[in-house]
mmCIF file of C-alpha atoms in Angstrom:
data_model
loop_
_atom_site.group_PDB
_atom_site.id
_atom_site.type_symbol
_atom_site.label_atom_id
_atom_site.label_comp_id
_atom_site.label_asym_id
_atom_site.label_seq_id
_atom_site.Cartn_x
_atom_site.Cartn_y
_atom_site.Cartn_z
ATOM 1 C CA ILE A 1 25.194 -33.275 7.393
ATOM 2 C CA ILE A 2 22.095 -35.471 7.099
ATOM 3 C CA ARG A 3 22.996 -39.133 6.688
ATOM 4 C CA LEU A 4 20.397 -41.153 4.809
ATOM 5 C CA GLY A 5 20.265 -44.907 5.239
ATOM 6 C CA TYR A 6 19.262 -45.589 8.838
ATOM 7 C CA ALA A 7 17.854 -43.852 11.913
ATOM 8 C CA THR A 8 19.446 -43.942 15.373
ATOM 9 C CA GLU A 9 18.141 -43.993 18.956
ATOM 10 C CA THR A 10 19.240 -40.411 19.580
ATOM 11 C CA GLY A 11 18.630 -38.940 16.131
ATOM 12 C CA ASP A 12 22.329 -38.231 15.675
ATOM 13 C CA ILE A 13 25.525 -40.154 14.997
ATOM 14 C CA THR A 14 26.140 -40.907 18.713
ATOM 15 C CA GLY A 15 23.104 -43.184 18.972
ATOM 16 C CA ALA A 16 22.830 -46.870 18.221
ATOM 17 C CA PRO A 17 21.452 -47.654 14.733
ATOM 18 C CA LEU A 18 17.827 -48.769 14.694
ATOM 19 C CA SER A 19 18.411 -50.861 11.568
ATOM 20 C CA GLU A 20 21.032 -51.900 9.064
ATOM 21 C CA PRO A 21 21.898 -49.337 6.354
ATOM 22 C CA LYS A 22 19.310 -49.529 3.604
ATOM 23 C CA ALA A 23 20.925 -49.230 0.202
ATOM 24 C CA THR A 24 18.934 -47.457 -2.491
ATOM 25 C CA THR A 25 19.300 -46.401 -6.066
ATOM 26 C CA GLY A 26 19.255 -42.767 -4.995
ATOM 27 C CA TRP A 27 16.883 -39.838 -5.244
ATOM 28 C CA THR A 28 16.313 -37.226 -7.883
ATOM 29 C CA GLU A 29 17.035 -33.564 -7.298
ATOM 30 C CA ASP A 30 13.298 -32.856 -7.506
ATOM 31 C CA GLN A 31 12.581 -35.428 -4.781
ATOM 32 C CA ILE A 32 15.200 -33.865 -2.494
ATOM 33 C CA GLU A 33 13.839 -30.362 -3.074
ATOM 34 C CA SER A 34 10.250 -31.480 -2.542
ATOM 35 C CA ALA A 35 11.149 -33.120 0.786
ATOM 36 C CA MET A 36 12.924 -29.946 1.927
ATOM 37 C CA ALA A 37 10.138 -27.646 0.771
ATOM 38 C CA GLY A 38 7.632 -29.559 2.876
ATOM 39 C CA LEU A 39 9.673 -28.820 6.000
ATOM 40 C CA ARG A 40 10.134 -25.086 5.484
ATOM 41 C CA GLY A 41 8.029 -22.476 7.244
ATOM 42 C CA ASP A 42 6.055 -23.053 10.439
ATOM 43 C CA ILE A 43 6.014 -26.759 11.257
ATOM 44 C CA GLU A 44 5.392 -29.006 14.253
ATOM 45 C CA GLN A 45 8.113 -31.173 15.772
ATOM 46 C CA THR A 46 7.893 -33.875 18.410
ATOM 47 C CA PRO A 47 10.771 -33.361 20.894
ATOM 48 C CA PRO A 48 13.147 -36.358 20.811
ATOM 49 C CA MET A 49 13.397 -38.583 23.862
ATOM 50 C CA TYR A 50 17.111 -37.866 24.009
ATOM 51 C CA SER A 51 16.688 -34.159 24.789
ATOM 52 C CA ALA A 52 16.841 -31.891 27.841
ATOM 53 C CA LYS A 53 13.140 -31.007 27.610
ATOM 54 C CA LYS A 54 11.348 -31.724 30.886
ATOM 55 C CA ILE A 55 8.073 -33.603 31.287
ATOM 56 C CA GLY A 56 6.743 -34.044 34.804
ATOM 57 C CA GLY A 57 9.906 -32.479 36.185
ATOM 58 C CA ARG A 58 12.163 -35.088 34.566
ATOM 59 C CA LYS A 59 14.458 -34.521 31.619
ATOM 60 C CA LEU A 60 13.534 -36.697 28.680
ATOM 61 C CA TYR A 61 17.043 -38.065 28.208
ATOM 62 C CA GLU A 62 17.014 -39.334 31.810
ATOM 63 C CA LEU A 63 13.884 -41.352 31.039
ATOM 64 C CA ALA A 64 15.312 -42.510 27.705
ATOM 65 C CA ARG A 65 18.448 -43.851 29.383
ATOM 66 C CA ARG A 66 16.206 -45.921 31.648
ATOM 67 C CA GLY A 67 14.489 -47.376 28.604
ATOM 68 C CA GLU A 68 11.309 -45.387 29.142
ATOM 69 C CA GLU A 69 9.363 -43.532 26.483
ATOM 70 C CA VAL A 70 6.595 -41.025 27.179
ATOM 71 C CA ASP A 71 4.117 -39.123 25.043
ATOM 72 C CA ARG A 72 5.405 -35.708 23.963
ATOM 73 C CA LYS A 73 3.296 -32.862 22.664
ATOM 74 C CA PRO A 74 4.433 -31.431 19.320
ATOM 75 C CA ILE A 75 5.928 -27.946 19.445
ATOM 76 C CA ARG A 76 5.668 -25.202 16.827
ATOM 77 C CA VAL A 77 8.960 -24.068 15.240
ATOM 78 C CA SER A 78 9.917 -22.010 12.196
ATOM 79 C CA ILE A 79 12.314 -23.215 9.511
ATOM 80 C CA HIS A 80 13.310 -20.043 7.654
ATOM 81 C CA GLU A 81 15.874 -21.735 5.378
ATOM 82 C CA PHE A 82 16.513 -25.382 4.560
ATOM 83 C CA ALA A 83 18.657 -26.002 1.499
ATOM 84 C CA SER A 84 21.485 -28.190 0.236
ATOM 85 C CA THR A 85 24.948 -26.604 0.069
ATOM 86 C CA ARG A 86 26.460 -28.927 -2.564
ATOM 87 C CA PRO A 87 30.138 -29.056 -1.495
ATOM 88 C CA GLY A 88 32.237 -29.519 -4.629
ATOM 89 C CA GLY A 89 29.052 -29.250 -6.667
ATOM 90 C CA GLN A 90 27.869 -32.656 -5.449
ATOM 91 C CA LEU A 91 24.282 -32.929 -4.185
ATOM 92 C CA ILE A 92 24.530 -36.308 -2.434
ATOM 93 C CA LYS A 93 27.672 -38.224 -1.474
ATOM 94 C CA ASP A 94 27.510 -42.019 -1.752
ATOM 95 C CA ASN A 95 29.420 -43.443 1.241
ATOM 96 C CA ARG A 96 29.557 -46.894 -0.406
ATOM 97 C CA ASP A 97 28.139 -48.560 2.714
ATOM 98 C CA GLY A 98 24.436 -48.144 2.061
ATOM 99 C CA THR A 99 24.372 -44.568 3.381
ATOM 100 C CA PHE A 100 24.330 -41.197 1.637
ATOM 101 C CA ASP A 101 25.326 -37.762 2.979
ATOM 102 C CA LEU A 102 23.487 -34.552 2.216
ATOM 103 C CA HIS A 103 25.112 -31.261 3.270
ATOM 104 C CA VAL A 104 22.497 -28.647 4.197
ATOM 105 C CA HIS A 105 22.157 -25.145 5.588
ATOM 106 C CA VAL A 106 19.383 -24.482 8.113
ATOM 107 C CA ARG A 107 18.210 -21.167 9.564
ATOM 108 C CA CYS A 108 15.568 -21.749 12.190
ATOM 109 C CA SER A 109 13.807 -20.418 15.264
ATOM 110 C CA SER A 110 15.028 -21.033 18.780
ATOM 111 C CA GLY A 111 13.907 -24.408 20.113
ATOM 112 C CA THR A 112 14.194 -26.234 16.801
ATOM 113 C CA TYR A 113 15.554 -29.785 16.975
ATOM 114 C CA VAL A 114 17.776 -30.163 13.911
ATOM 115 C CA ARG A 115 18.059 -33.881 14.664
ATOM 116 C CA THR A 116 14.299 -34.176 14.323
ATOM 117 C CA LEU A 117 14.419 -32.143 11.113
ATOM 118 C CA ALA A 118 16.897 -34.688 9.710
ATOM 119 C CA GLU A 119 14.673 -37.605 10.744
ATOM 120 C CA ASP A 120 11.538 -36.004 9.294
ATOM 121 C CA PHE A 121 13.398 -35.265 6.066
ATOM 122 C CA GLY A 122 14.321 -38.942 5.777
ATOM 123 C CA LYS A 123 10.706 -39.990 6.368
ATOM 124 C CA ARG A 124 9.645 -37.877 3.402
ATOM 125 C CA LEU A 125 12.093 -39.879 1.297
ATOM 126 C CA SER A 126 10.925 -43.168 2.876
ATOM 127 C CA VAL A 127 14.332 -43.883 4.408
ATOM 128 C CA GLY A 128 15.818 -43.765 7.892
ATOM 129 C CA ALA A 129 17.989 -40.735 8.553
ATOM 130 C CA HIS A 130 20.021 -39.110 11.314
ATOM 131 C CA LEU A 131 22.235 -36.102 11.891
ATOM 132 C CA ALA A 132 25.856 -37.001 11.134
ATOM 133 C CA GLU A 133 27.367 -33.572 11.834
ATOM 134 C CA LEU A 134 26.189 -30.161 13.067
ATOM 135 C CA LYS A 135 28.010 -26.829 13.115
ATOM 136 C CA ARG A 136 26.235 -23.816 14.572
ATOM 137 C CA THR A 137 27.334 -20.816 12.537
ATOM 138 C CA SER A 138 25.329 -18.103 14.287
ATOM 139 C CA VAL A 139 22.983 -17.398 17.178
ATOM 140 C CA GLY A 140 21.078 -14.152 16.861
ATOM 141 C CA VAL A 141 23.602 -11.401 16.171
ATOM 142 C CA PHE A 142 26.563 -13.629 17.093
ATOM 143 C CA HIS A 143 28.488 -15.326 14.294
ATOM 144 C CA LEU A 144 31.083 -18.091 14.283
ATOM 145 C CA ALA A 145 33.559 -15.834 12.494
ATOM 146 C CA ASP A 146 33.608 -13.563 15.559
ATOM 147 C CA ALA A 147 34.211 -16.377 18.055
ATOM 148 C CA ILE A 148 37.503 -17.088 19.826
ATOM 149 C CA THR A 149 38.924 -20.364 21.116
ATOM 150 C CA LEU A 150 39.228 -21.317 24.778
ATOM 151 C CA GLU A 151 43.004 -21.053 24.444
ATOM 152 C CA GLN A 152 42.677 -17.496 23.136
ATOM 153 C CA LEU A 153 40.349 -16.700 26.033
ATOM 154 C CA LYS A 154 42.900 -18.059 28.530
ATOM 155 C CA THR A 155 45.559 -15.883 26.944
ATOM 156 C CA ARG A 156 43.408 -12.753 27.198
ATOM 157 C CA PHE A 157 42.681 -13.587 30.832
ATOM 158 C CA ALA A 158 46.389 -14.021 31.616
ATOM 159 C CA GLU A 159 47.090 -10.703 29.943
ATOM 160 C CA GLU A 160 44.257 -9.052 31.920
ATOM 161 C CA ALA A 161 42.701 -8.123 28.593
ATOM 162 C CA LEU A 162 39.285 -9.769 28.818
ATOM 163 C CA GLY A 163 37.695 -6.438 27.959
ATOM 164 C CA THR A 164 39.047 -6.747 24.421
ATOM 165 C CA VAL A 165 36.955 -9.861 23.697
ATOM 166 C CA VAL A 166 33.949 -9.737 26.045
ATOM 167 C CA VAL A 167 30.849 -8.348 24.343
ATOM 168 C CA PRO A 168 29.049 -5.705 26.484
ATOM 169 C CA PRO A 169 25.401 -6.565 27.284
ATOM 170 C CA ASN A 170 24.139 -3.496 25.421
ATOM 171 C CA SER A 171 25.956 -4.561 22.254
ATOM 172 C CA ALA A 172 24.789 -8.146 22.631
ATOM 173 C CA LEU A 173 21.174 -6.929 22.659
ATOM 174 C CA SER A 174 21.589 -4.306 19.926
ATOM 175 C CA HIS A 175 18.784 -5.907 17.903
ATOM 176 C CA MET A 176 16.268 -4.785 20.552
ATOM 177 C CA PRO A 177 14.681 -1.311 20.654
ATOM 178 C CA PHE A 178 15.834 0.930 23.513
ATOM 179 C CA VAL A 179 14.754 3.873 25.629
ATOM 180 C CA HIS A 180 16.724 6.355 27.730
ATOM 181 C CA LEU A 181 15.298 6.736 31.231
ATOM 182 C CA SER A 182 15.344 9.780 33.466
ATOM 183 C CA GLU A 183 17.339 9.509 36.692
ATOM 184 C CA SER A 184 14.209 8.801 38.744
ATOM 185 C CA ASP A 185 12.863 6.226 36.267
ATOM 186 C CA ALA A 186 16.272 4.582 36.119
ATOM 187 C CA ARG A 187 16.137 4.033 39.876
ATOM 188 C CA ARG A 188 12.630 2.622 39.615
ATOM 189 C CA ALA A 189 13.775 0.206 36.906
ATOM 190 C CA GLN A 190 16.746 -0.909 39.004
ATOM 191 C CA HIS A 191 14.305 -1.804 41.766
ATOM 192 C CA GLY A 192 12.234 -3.824 39.286
ATOM 193 C CA MET A 193 9.414 -1.267 39.196
ATOM 194 C CA GLU A 194 7.428 -0.315 36.101
ATOM 195 C CA VAL A 195 8.083 3.023 34.416
ATOM 196 C CA GLU A 196 5.966 5.063 32.045
ATOM 197 C CA THR A 197 7.240 5.796 28.549
ATOM 198 C CA LYS A 198 6.213 8.151 25.778
ATOM 199 C CA LYS A 199 7.564 5.769 23.179
ATOM 200 C CA ALA A 200 5.289 3.025 21.885
ATOM 201 C CA TRP A 201 5.857 -0.479 20.551
ATOM 202 C CA ALA A 202 3.730 -3.535 19.966
ATOM 203 C CA ASP A 203 2.383 -5.085 23.148
ATOM 204 C CA GLY A 204 4.928 -7.431 24.736
ATOM 205 C CA THR A 205 7.926 -6.010 22.856
ATOM 206 C CA THR A 206 11.210 -6.562 24.696
ATOM 207 C CA VAL A 207 13.000 -3.237 25.199
ATOM 208 C CA ARG A 208 16.449 -2.217 26.449
ATOM 209 C CA MET A 209 16.145 0.206 29.360
ATOM 210 C CA CYS A 210 19.169 2.522 29.526
ATOM 211 C CA ASN A 211 20.202 5.501 31.649
ATOM 212 C CA GLN A 212 21.002 8.911 30.179
ATOM 213 C CA ASP A 213 24.594 7.816 29.504
ATOM 214 C CA GLY A 214 23.388 4.869 27.416
ATOM 215 C CA GLU A 215 24.353 2.258 30.030
ATOM 216 C CA LEU A 216 22.074 -0.796 30.000
ATOM 217 C CA LEU A 217 20.131 -1.045 33.260
ATOM 218 C CA ALA A 218 17.447 -3.601 32.514
ATOM 219 C CA VAL A 219 15.482 -5.437 29.854
ATOM 220 C CA GLY A 220 11.744 -4.908 30.062
ATOM 221 C CA ASP A 221 8.456 -5.850 28.429
ATOM 222 C CA TYR A 222 6.251 -3.107 27.021
ATOM 223 C CA LYS A 223 2.637 -3.077 28.202
ATOM 224 C CA GLU A 224 0.594 -1.342 25.544
ATOM 225 C CA ASP A 225 -2.535 -0.818 27.649
ATOM 226 C CA LYS A 226 -0.599 1.047 30.353
ATOM 227 C CA ARG A 227 2.138 2.489 28.120
ATOM 228 C CA ARG A 228 4.598 1.174 30.676
ATOM 229 C CA LEU A 229 7.772 -0.887 30.697
ATOM 230 C CA HIS A 230 8.022 -3.730 33.183
ATOM 231 C CA PRO A 231 11.654 -4.733 33.955
ATOM 232 C CA ARG A 232 12.005 -8.461 33.330
ATOM 233 C CA VAL A 233 15.767 -8.698 33.906
ATOM 234 C CA VAL A 234 17.708 -6.071 35.877
ATOM 235 C CA ILE A 235 21.308 -5.825 34.677
ATOM 236 C CA THR A 236 22.796 -3.329 37.148
ATOM 237 C CA ALA A 237 22.123 -3.125 40.868
ATOM 238 C CA VAL A 238 21.366 0.043 42.826
ATOM 239 C CA GLU A 239 24.506 1.409 44.461
#
């Protein structure tokens, strides 16, 4: 939920307001759509001071809490979807206190600051804005509908049934291409050594490296010039 009316120190509802709510006569549907359209695709964002990003070995929020502000380089992110969801058919809700709520759906690349997206959206409408509420509905192949609560997890643990809810690494990375390794190459991979492959992908492609039984051994990067896979993360150790 993007709240229009005032910005905050943190970019979300937990921060102190930077001004009093600014009442307005409202915006047209075309103005809302135009502001959203300008923030779709590949855009640059300046990381907020209240974030875990490090500059000079210090997390930005640590500096912010000390009242310090430093220059931050913009980062490139991708906004694949940015659209209003219109709960109850209503585009904007008037909160009757000088603020207005806009419910939106965002699908974006990793590293995107949704708080900053809310602030930049407000700037395009010439009004302060902040993030009033955020619900993450999916990350990669994982979806909120498949999640369980901590209480359910405790129950599974007490019942010694964690295997019924824990997602195997191979399934978690099912969106990646894979290759079956010979016994000798599997051992090389488990020692972090490069292995040759007859398969080919684009240079730098991340590949699942499995043994002949389909068990995930490592995740590697494909080197096109050498036609080799370099293990980046080894999942199973050599027995």
